[in-house]
mmCIF file of C-alpha atoms and ligand atoms in Angstrom:
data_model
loop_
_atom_site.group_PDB
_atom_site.id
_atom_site.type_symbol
_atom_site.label_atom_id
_atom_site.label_comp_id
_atom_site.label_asym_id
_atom_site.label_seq_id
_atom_site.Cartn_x
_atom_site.Cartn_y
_atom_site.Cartn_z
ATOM 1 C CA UNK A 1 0.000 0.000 0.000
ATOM 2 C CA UNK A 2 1.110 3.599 -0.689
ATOM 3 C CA UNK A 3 2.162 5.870 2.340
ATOM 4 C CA UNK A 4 -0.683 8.405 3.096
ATOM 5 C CA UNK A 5 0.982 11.932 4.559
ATOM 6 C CA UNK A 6 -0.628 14.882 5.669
ATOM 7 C CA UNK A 7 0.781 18.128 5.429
ATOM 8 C CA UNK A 8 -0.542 20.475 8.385
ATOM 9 C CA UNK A 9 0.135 24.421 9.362
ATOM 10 C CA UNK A 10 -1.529 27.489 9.871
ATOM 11 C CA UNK A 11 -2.855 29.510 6.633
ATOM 12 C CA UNK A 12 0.088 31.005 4.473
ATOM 13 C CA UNK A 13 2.890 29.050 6.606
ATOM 14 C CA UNK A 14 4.365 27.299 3.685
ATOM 15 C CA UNK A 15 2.378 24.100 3.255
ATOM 16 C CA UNK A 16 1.828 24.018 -0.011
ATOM 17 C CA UNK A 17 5.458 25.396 -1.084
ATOM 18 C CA UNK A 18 6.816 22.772 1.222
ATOM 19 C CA UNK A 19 5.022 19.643 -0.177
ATOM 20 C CA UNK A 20 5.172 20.680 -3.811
ATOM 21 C CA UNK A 21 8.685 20.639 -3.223
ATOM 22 C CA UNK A 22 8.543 17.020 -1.291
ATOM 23 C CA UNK A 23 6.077 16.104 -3.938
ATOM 24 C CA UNK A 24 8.729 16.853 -6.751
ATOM 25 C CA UNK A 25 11.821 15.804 -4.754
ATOM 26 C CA UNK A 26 9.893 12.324 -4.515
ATOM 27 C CA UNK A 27 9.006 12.100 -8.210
ATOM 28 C CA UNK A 28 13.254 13.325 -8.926
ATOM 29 C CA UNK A 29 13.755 10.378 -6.899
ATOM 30 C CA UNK A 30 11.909 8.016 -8.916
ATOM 31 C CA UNK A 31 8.430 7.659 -6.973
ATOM 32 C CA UNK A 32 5.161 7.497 -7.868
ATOM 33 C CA UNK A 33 3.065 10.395 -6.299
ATOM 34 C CA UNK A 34 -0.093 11.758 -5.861
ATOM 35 C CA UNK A 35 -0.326 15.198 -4.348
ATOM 36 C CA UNK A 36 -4.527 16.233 -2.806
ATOM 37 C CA UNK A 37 -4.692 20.275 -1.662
ATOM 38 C CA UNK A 38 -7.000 19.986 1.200
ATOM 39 C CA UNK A 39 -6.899 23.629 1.812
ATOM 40 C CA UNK A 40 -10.330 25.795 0.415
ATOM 41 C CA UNK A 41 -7.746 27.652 -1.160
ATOM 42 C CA UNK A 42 -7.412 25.319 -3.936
ATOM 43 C CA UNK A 43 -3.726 26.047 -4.519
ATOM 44 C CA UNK A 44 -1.998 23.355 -3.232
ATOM 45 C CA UNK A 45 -0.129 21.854 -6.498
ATOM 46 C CA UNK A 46 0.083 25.350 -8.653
ATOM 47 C CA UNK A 47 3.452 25.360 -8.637
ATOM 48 C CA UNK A 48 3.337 21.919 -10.039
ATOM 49 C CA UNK A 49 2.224 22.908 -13.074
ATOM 50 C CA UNK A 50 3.170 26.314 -14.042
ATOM 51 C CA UNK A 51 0.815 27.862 -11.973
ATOM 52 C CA UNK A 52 -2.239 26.702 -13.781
ATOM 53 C CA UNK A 53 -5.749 26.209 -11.502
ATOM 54 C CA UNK A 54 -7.003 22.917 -11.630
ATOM 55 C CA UNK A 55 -10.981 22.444 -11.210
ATOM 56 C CA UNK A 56 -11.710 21.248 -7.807
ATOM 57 C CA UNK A 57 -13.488 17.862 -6.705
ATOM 58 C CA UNK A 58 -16.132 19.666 -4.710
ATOM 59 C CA UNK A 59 -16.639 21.803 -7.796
ATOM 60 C CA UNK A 60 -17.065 18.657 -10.195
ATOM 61 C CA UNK A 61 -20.051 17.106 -8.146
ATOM 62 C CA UNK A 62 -22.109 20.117 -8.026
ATOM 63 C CA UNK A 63 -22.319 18.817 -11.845
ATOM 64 C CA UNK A 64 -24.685 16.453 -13.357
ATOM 65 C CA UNK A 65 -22.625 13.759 -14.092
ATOM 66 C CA UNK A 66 -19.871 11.947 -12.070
ATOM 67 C CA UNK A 67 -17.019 13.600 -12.647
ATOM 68 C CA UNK A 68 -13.961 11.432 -13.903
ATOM 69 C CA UNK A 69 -10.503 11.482 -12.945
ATOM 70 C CA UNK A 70 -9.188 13.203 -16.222
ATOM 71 C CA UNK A 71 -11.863 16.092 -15.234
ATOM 72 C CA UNK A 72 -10.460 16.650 -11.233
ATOM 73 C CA UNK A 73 -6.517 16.088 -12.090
ATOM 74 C CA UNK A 74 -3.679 16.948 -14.155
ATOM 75 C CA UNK A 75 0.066 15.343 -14.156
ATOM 76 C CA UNK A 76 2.503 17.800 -12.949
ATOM 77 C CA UNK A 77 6.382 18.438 -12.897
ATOM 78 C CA UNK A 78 7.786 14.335 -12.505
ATOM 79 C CA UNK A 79 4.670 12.766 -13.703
ATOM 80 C CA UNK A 80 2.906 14.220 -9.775
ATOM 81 C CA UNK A 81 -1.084 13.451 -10.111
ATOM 82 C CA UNK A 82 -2.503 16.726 -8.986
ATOM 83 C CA UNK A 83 -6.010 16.704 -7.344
ATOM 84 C CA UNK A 84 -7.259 19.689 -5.850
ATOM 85 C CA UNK A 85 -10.599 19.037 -2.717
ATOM 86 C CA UNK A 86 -11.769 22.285 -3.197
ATOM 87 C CA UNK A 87 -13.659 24.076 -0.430
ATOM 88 C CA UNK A 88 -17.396 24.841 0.000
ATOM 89 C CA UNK A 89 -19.794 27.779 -1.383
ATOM 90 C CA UNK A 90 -18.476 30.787 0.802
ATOM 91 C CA UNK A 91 -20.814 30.993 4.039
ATOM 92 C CA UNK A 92 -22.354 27.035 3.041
ATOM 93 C CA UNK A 93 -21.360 23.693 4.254
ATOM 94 C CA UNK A 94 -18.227 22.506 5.478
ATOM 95 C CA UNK A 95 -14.953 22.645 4.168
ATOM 96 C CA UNK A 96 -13.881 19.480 5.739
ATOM 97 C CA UNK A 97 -16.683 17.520 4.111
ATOM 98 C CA UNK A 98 -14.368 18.474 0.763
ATOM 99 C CA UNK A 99 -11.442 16.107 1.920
ATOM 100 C CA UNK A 100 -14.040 13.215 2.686
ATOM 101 C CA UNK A 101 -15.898 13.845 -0.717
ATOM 102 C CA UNK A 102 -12.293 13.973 -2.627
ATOM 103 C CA UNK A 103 -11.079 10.662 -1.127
ATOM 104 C CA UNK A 104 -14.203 8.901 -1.581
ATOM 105 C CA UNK A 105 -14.498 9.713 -5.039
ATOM 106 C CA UNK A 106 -10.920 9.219 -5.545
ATOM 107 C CA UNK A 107 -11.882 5.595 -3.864
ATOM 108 C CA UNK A 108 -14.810 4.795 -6.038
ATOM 109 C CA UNK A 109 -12.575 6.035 -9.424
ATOM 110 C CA UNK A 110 -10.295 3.593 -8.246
ATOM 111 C CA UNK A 111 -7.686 5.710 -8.420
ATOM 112 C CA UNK A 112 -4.838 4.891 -6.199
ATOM 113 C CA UNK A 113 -5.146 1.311 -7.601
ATOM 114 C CA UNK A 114 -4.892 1.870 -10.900
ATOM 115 C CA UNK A 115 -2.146 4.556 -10.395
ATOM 116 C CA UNK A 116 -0.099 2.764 -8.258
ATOM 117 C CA UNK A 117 1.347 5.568 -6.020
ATOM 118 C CA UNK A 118 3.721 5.435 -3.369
ATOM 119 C CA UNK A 119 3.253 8.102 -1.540
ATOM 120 C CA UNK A 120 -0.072 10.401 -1.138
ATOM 121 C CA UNK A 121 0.527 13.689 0.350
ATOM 122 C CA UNK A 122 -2.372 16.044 1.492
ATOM 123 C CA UNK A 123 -1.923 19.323 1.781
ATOM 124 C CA UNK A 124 -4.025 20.679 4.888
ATOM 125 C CA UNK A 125 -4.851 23.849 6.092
ATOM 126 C CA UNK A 126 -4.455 23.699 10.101
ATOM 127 C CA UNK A 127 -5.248 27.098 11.582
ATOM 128 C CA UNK A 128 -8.341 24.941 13.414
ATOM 129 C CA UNK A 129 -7.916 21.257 13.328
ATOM 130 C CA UNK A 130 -11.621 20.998 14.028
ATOM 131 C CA UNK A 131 -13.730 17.952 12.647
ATOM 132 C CA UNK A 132 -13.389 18.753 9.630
ATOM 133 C CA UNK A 133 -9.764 19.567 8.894
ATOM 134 C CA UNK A 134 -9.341 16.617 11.066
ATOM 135 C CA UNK A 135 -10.573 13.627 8.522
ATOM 136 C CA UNK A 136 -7.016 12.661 7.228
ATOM 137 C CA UNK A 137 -5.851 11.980 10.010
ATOM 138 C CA UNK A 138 -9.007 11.499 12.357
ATOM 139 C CA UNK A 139 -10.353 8.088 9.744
ATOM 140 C CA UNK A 140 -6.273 6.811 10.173
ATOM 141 C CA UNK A 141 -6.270 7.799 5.707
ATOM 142 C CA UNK A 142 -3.133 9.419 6.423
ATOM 143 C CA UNK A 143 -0.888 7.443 8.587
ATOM 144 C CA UNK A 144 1.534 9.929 9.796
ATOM 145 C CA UNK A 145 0.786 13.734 9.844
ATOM 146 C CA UNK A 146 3.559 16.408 9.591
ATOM 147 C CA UNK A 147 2.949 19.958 10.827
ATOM 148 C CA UNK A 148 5.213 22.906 9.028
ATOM 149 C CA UNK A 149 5.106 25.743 11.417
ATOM 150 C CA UNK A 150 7.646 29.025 11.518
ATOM 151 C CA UNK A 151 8.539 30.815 14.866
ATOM 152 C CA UNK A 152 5.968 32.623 14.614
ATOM 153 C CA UNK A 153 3.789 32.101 18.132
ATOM 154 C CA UNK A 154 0.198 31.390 15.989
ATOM 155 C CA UNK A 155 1.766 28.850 13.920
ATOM 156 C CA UNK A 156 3.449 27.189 16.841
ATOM 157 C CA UNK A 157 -0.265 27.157 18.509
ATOM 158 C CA UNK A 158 -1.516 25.731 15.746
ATOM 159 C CA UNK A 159 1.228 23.141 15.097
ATOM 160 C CA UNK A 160 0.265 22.545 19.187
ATOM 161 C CA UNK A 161 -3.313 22.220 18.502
ATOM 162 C CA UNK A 162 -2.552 19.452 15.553
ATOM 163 C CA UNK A 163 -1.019 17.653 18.220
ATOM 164 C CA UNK A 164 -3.944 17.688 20.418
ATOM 165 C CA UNK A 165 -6.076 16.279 17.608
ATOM 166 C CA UNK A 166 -3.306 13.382 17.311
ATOM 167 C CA UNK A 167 -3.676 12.322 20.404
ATOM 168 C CA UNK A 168 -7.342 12.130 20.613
ATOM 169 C CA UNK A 169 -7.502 10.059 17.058
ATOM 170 C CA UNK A 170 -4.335 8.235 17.856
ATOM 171 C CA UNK A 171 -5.614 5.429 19.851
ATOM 172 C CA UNK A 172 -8.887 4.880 17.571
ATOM 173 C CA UNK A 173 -6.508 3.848 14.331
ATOM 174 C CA UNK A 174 -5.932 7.681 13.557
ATOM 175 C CA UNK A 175 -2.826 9.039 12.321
ATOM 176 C CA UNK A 176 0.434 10.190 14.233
ATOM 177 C CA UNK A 177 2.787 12.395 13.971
ATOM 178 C CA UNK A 178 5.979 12.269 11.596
ATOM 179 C CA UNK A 179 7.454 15.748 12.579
ATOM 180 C CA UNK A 180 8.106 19.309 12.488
ATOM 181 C CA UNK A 181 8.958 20.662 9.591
ATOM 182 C CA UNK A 182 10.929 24.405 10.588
ATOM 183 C CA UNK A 183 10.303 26.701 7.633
ATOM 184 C CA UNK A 184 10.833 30.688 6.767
ATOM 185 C CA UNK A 185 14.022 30.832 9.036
ATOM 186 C CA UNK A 186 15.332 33.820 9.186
ATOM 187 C CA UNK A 187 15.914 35.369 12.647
ATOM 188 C CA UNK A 188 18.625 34.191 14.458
ATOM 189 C CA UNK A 189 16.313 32.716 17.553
ATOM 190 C CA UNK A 190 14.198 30.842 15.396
ATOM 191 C CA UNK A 191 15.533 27.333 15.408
ATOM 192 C CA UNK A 192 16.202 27.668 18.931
ATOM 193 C CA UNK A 193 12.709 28.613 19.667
ATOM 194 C CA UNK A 194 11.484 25.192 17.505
ATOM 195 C CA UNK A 195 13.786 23.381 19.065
ATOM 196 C CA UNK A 196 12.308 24.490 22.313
ATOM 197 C CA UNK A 197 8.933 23.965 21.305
ATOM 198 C CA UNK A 198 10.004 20.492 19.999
ATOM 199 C CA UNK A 199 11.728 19.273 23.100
ATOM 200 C CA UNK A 200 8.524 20.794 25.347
ATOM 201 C CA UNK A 201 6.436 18.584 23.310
ATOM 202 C CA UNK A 202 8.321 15.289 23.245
ATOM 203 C CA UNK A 203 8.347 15.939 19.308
ATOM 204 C CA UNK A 204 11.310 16.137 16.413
ATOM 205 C CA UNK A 205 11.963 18.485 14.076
ATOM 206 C CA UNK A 206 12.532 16.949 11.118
ATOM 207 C CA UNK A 207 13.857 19.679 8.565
ATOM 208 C CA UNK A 208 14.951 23.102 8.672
ATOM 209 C CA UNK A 209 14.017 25.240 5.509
ATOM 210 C CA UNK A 210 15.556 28.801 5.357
ATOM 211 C CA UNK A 211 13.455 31.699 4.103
ATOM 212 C CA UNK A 212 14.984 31.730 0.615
ATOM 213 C CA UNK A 213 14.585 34.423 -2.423
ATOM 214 C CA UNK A 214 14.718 31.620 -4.531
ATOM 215 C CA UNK A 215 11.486 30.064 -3.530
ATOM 216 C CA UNK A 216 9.484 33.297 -3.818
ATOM 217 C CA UNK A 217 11.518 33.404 -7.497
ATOM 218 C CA UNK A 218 10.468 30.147 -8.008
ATOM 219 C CA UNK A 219 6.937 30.770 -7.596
ATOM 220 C CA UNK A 220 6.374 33.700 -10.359
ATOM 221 C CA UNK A 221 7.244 31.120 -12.464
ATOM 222 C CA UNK A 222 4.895 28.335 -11.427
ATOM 223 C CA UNK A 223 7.392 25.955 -10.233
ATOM 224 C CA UNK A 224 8.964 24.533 -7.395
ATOM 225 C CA UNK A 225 12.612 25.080 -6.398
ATOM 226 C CA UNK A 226 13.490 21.284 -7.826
ATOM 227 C CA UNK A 227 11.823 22.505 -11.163
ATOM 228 C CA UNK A 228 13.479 25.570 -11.401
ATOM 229 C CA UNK A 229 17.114 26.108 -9.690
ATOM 230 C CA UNK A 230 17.512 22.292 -9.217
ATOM 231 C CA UNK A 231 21.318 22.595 -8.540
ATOM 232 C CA UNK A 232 20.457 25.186 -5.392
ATOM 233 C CA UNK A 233 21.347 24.676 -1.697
ATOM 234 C CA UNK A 234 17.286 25.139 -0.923
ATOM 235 C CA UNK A 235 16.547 22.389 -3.412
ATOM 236 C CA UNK A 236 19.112 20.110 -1.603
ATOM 237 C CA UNK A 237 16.911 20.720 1.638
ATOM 238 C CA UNK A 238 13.947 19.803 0.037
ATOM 239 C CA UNK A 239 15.377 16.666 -1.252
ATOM 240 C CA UNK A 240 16.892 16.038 2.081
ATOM 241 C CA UNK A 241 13.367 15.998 3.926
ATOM 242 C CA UNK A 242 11.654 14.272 1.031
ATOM 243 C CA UNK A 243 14.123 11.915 1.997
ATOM 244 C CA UNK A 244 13.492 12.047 6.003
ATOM 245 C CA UNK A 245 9.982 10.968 4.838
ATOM 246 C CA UNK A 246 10.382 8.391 3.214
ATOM 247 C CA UNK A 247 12.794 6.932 5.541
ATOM 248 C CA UNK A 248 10.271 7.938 8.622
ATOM 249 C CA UNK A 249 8.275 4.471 10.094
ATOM 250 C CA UNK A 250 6.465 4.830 13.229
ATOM 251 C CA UNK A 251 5.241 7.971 13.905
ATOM 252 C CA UNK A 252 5.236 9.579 17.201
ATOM 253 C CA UNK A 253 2.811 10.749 19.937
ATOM 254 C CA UNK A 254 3.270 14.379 20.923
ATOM 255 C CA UNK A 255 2.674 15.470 24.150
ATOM 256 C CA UNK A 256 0.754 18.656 23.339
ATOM 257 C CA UNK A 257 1.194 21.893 25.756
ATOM 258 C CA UNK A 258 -2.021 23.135 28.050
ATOM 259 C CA UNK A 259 -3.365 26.434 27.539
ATOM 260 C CA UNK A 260 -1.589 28.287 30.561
ATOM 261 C CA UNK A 261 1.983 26.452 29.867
ATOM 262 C CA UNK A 262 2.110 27.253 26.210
ATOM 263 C CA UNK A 263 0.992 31.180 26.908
ATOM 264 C CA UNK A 264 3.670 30.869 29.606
ATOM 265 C CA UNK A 265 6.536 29.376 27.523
ATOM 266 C CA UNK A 266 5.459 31.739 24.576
ATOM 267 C CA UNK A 267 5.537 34.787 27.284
ATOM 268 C CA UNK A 268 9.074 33.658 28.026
ATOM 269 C CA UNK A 269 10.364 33.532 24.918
ATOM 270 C CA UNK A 270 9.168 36.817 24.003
ATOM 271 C CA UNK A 271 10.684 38.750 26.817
ATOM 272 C CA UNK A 272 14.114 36.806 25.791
ATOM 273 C CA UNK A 273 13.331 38.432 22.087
ATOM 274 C CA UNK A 274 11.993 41.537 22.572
ATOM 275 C CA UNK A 275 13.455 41.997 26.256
ATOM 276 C CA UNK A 276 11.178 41.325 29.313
ATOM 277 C CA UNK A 277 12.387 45.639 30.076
ATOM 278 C CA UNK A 278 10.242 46.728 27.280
ATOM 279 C CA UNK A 279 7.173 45.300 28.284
ATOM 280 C CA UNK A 280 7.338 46.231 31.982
ATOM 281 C CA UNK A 281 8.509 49.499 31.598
ATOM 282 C CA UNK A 282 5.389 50.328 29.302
ATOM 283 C CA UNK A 283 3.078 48.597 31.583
ATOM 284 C CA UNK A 284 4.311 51.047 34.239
ATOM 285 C CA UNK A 285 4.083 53.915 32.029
ATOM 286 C CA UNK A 286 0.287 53.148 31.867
ATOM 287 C CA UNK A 287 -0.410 53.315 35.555
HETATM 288 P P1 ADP B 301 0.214 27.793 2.757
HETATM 289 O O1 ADP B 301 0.035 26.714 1.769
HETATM 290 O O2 ADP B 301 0.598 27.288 4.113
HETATM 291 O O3 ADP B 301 -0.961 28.725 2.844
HETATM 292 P P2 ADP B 301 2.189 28.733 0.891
HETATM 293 O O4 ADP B 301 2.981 27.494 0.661
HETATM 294 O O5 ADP B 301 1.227 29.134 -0.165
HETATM 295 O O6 ADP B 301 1.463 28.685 2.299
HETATM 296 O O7 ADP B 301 3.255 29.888 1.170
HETATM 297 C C1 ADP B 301 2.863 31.221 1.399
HETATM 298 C C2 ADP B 301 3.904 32.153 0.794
HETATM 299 O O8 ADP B 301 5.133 32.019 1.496
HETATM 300 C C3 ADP B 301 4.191 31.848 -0.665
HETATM 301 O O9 ADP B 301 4.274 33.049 -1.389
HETATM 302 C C4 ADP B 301 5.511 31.123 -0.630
HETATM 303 O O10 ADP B 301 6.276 31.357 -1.778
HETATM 304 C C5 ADP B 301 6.183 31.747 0.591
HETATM 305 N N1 ADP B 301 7.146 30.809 1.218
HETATM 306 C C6 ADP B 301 6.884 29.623 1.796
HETATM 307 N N2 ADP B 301 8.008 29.042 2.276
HETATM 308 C C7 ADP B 301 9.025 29.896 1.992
HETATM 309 C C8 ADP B 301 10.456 29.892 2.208
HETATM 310 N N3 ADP B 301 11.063 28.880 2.837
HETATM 311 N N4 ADP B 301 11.164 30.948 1.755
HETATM 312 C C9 ADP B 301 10.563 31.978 1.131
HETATM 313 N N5 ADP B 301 9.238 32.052 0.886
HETATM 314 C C10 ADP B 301 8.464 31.029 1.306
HETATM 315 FE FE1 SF4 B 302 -15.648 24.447 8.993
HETATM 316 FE FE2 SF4 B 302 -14.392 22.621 10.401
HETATM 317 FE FE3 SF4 B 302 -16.893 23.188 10.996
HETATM 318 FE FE4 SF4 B 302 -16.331 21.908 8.749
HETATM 319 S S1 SF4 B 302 -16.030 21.117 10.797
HETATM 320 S S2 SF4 B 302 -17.745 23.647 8.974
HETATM 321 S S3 SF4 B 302 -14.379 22.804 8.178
HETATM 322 S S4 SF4 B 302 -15.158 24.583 11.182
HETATM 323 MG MG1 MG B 303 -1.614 26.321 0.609
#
């Protein structure tokens, strides 16, 4: 059977750059891959394919007939079957519904039989890992979850909350967790702050991606960084946490922070960043 792998982290984090560019690393390599954008955004494999749109799933059965999977895919860079869930009528329905709809279609069309893939990545937008969001990993379709989250403190709540939604699916046959994937790093306290977050958690991180020009470069052009400066150090990255995946087995359990600890350890890290002075001084300035 093919590896199922979800791709979590808040909105505009870097999922989809990141598993385009695992997507394409594993198809470099010689895999067979499918990549599914769970995200409403519908943008998840664009820079697959030269930043074409690809009509969604959820889209194709508001039609009259069943859609077909030439109508709901394309092949992207490295032969990469490119499905897209799509996300509900703004203000209607239930974006998570999308995911369940894409797989069972994709299911009934047979599709990862007759295609043969190794690995299935899903792109998924985490900002909430309610119900909904939840179903890759929640039904066990994806057996190990990885969660992409910068230094930033919402994406590192977010990347906390995923873990709380791994541990209550875990023991039910639901997916667990691969990694952290570190991405955008720029500031010199950043990996130390993951690592932090990591080691609080009882997680890994798994890969460190800089914040590179040559991604945003890559992007304009509708590709990913394999596609389009192959021979770069970012590519290298890419390829080195396609291969961390591959080579990952049994996933992990996090230990996820409570409410009060992770304001706490976020409060402590940002007086060690912006200096604890600043914030008591202008809290005295108030009285
Ligand atoms: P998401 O799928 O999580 O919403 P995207 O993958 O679309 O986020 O990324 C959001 C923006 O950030 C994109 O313009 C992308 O090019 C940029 N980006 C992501 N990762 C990096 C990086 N490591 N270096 C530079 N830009 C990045
Ligand atoms: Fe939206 Fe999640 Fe509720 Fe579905 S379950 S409607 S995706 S908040
Ligand atoms: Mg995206």
């Amino acid at each position: 059977r093919a590896k199922h792998i979800a791709i979590y982290g808040k909105g505009g984090i870097g999922k989809s750059t990141t598993t385009s560019n695992i997507s394409a690393a594993l198809a470099e390599a010689g895999h067979r891959v499918i990549q599914i954008g769970c995200d409403p955004k519908s943008d998840s494999t664009t820079i697959l394919r030269g930043g074409a749109e690809l009509p969604t799933v959820l889209d194709s059965l508001r039609g009259r007939t069943r859609p077909r999977l030439a109508d709901i895919s394309a092949l992207g860079f490295g032969g990469v079957l490119c499905i897209e869930a799509g996300g509900p009528v703004p203000g209607v329905g239930c974006a998570g519904r999308g995911i369940s709809a894409a797989v069972d279609l994709l299911e009934r069309l047979e599709v990862f039989e007759e295609f043969e893939p190794d690995y299935v990545l899903y792109d998924v937008l985490g900002d909430v890992v309610c119900g909904g969001f939840a179903v890759p990993i929640r039904e066990g379709i994806a057996e190990t979850a990885y969660v992409v989250t910068s230094s930033d403190f919402m994406a590192i709540f977010a990347a906390n909350n995923l873990f709380k939604a791994i541990d209550k699916y875990a023991p039910s046959g639901g997916g667990r967790l691969g990694g952290i994937i570190a991405n955008s790093l720029q500031l010199p306290h950043a990996r130390a702050l993951i690592d932090d977050f990591a080691d609080r958690t009882g997680t890994e991180v798994v890969g460190y991606v800089p914040r590179s020009t040559e991604v945003a470069q890559s992007e304009l052009y509708g590709q990913t960084v394999i596609e389009a400066v192959p021979y770069s150090e970012q590519a290298e990255i890419y390829r080195h946490l396609a291969r961390r995946v591959v080579a990952d087995h049994e996933g992990q359990l996090p230990k996820p922070l409570n409410g009060p600890d992770l304001k706490d350890w976020a409060r402590g890290w940002g007086d060690r960043i912006f200096g604890a002075e600043t914030v008591v001084v202008a809290a005295q300035g108030q009285r």
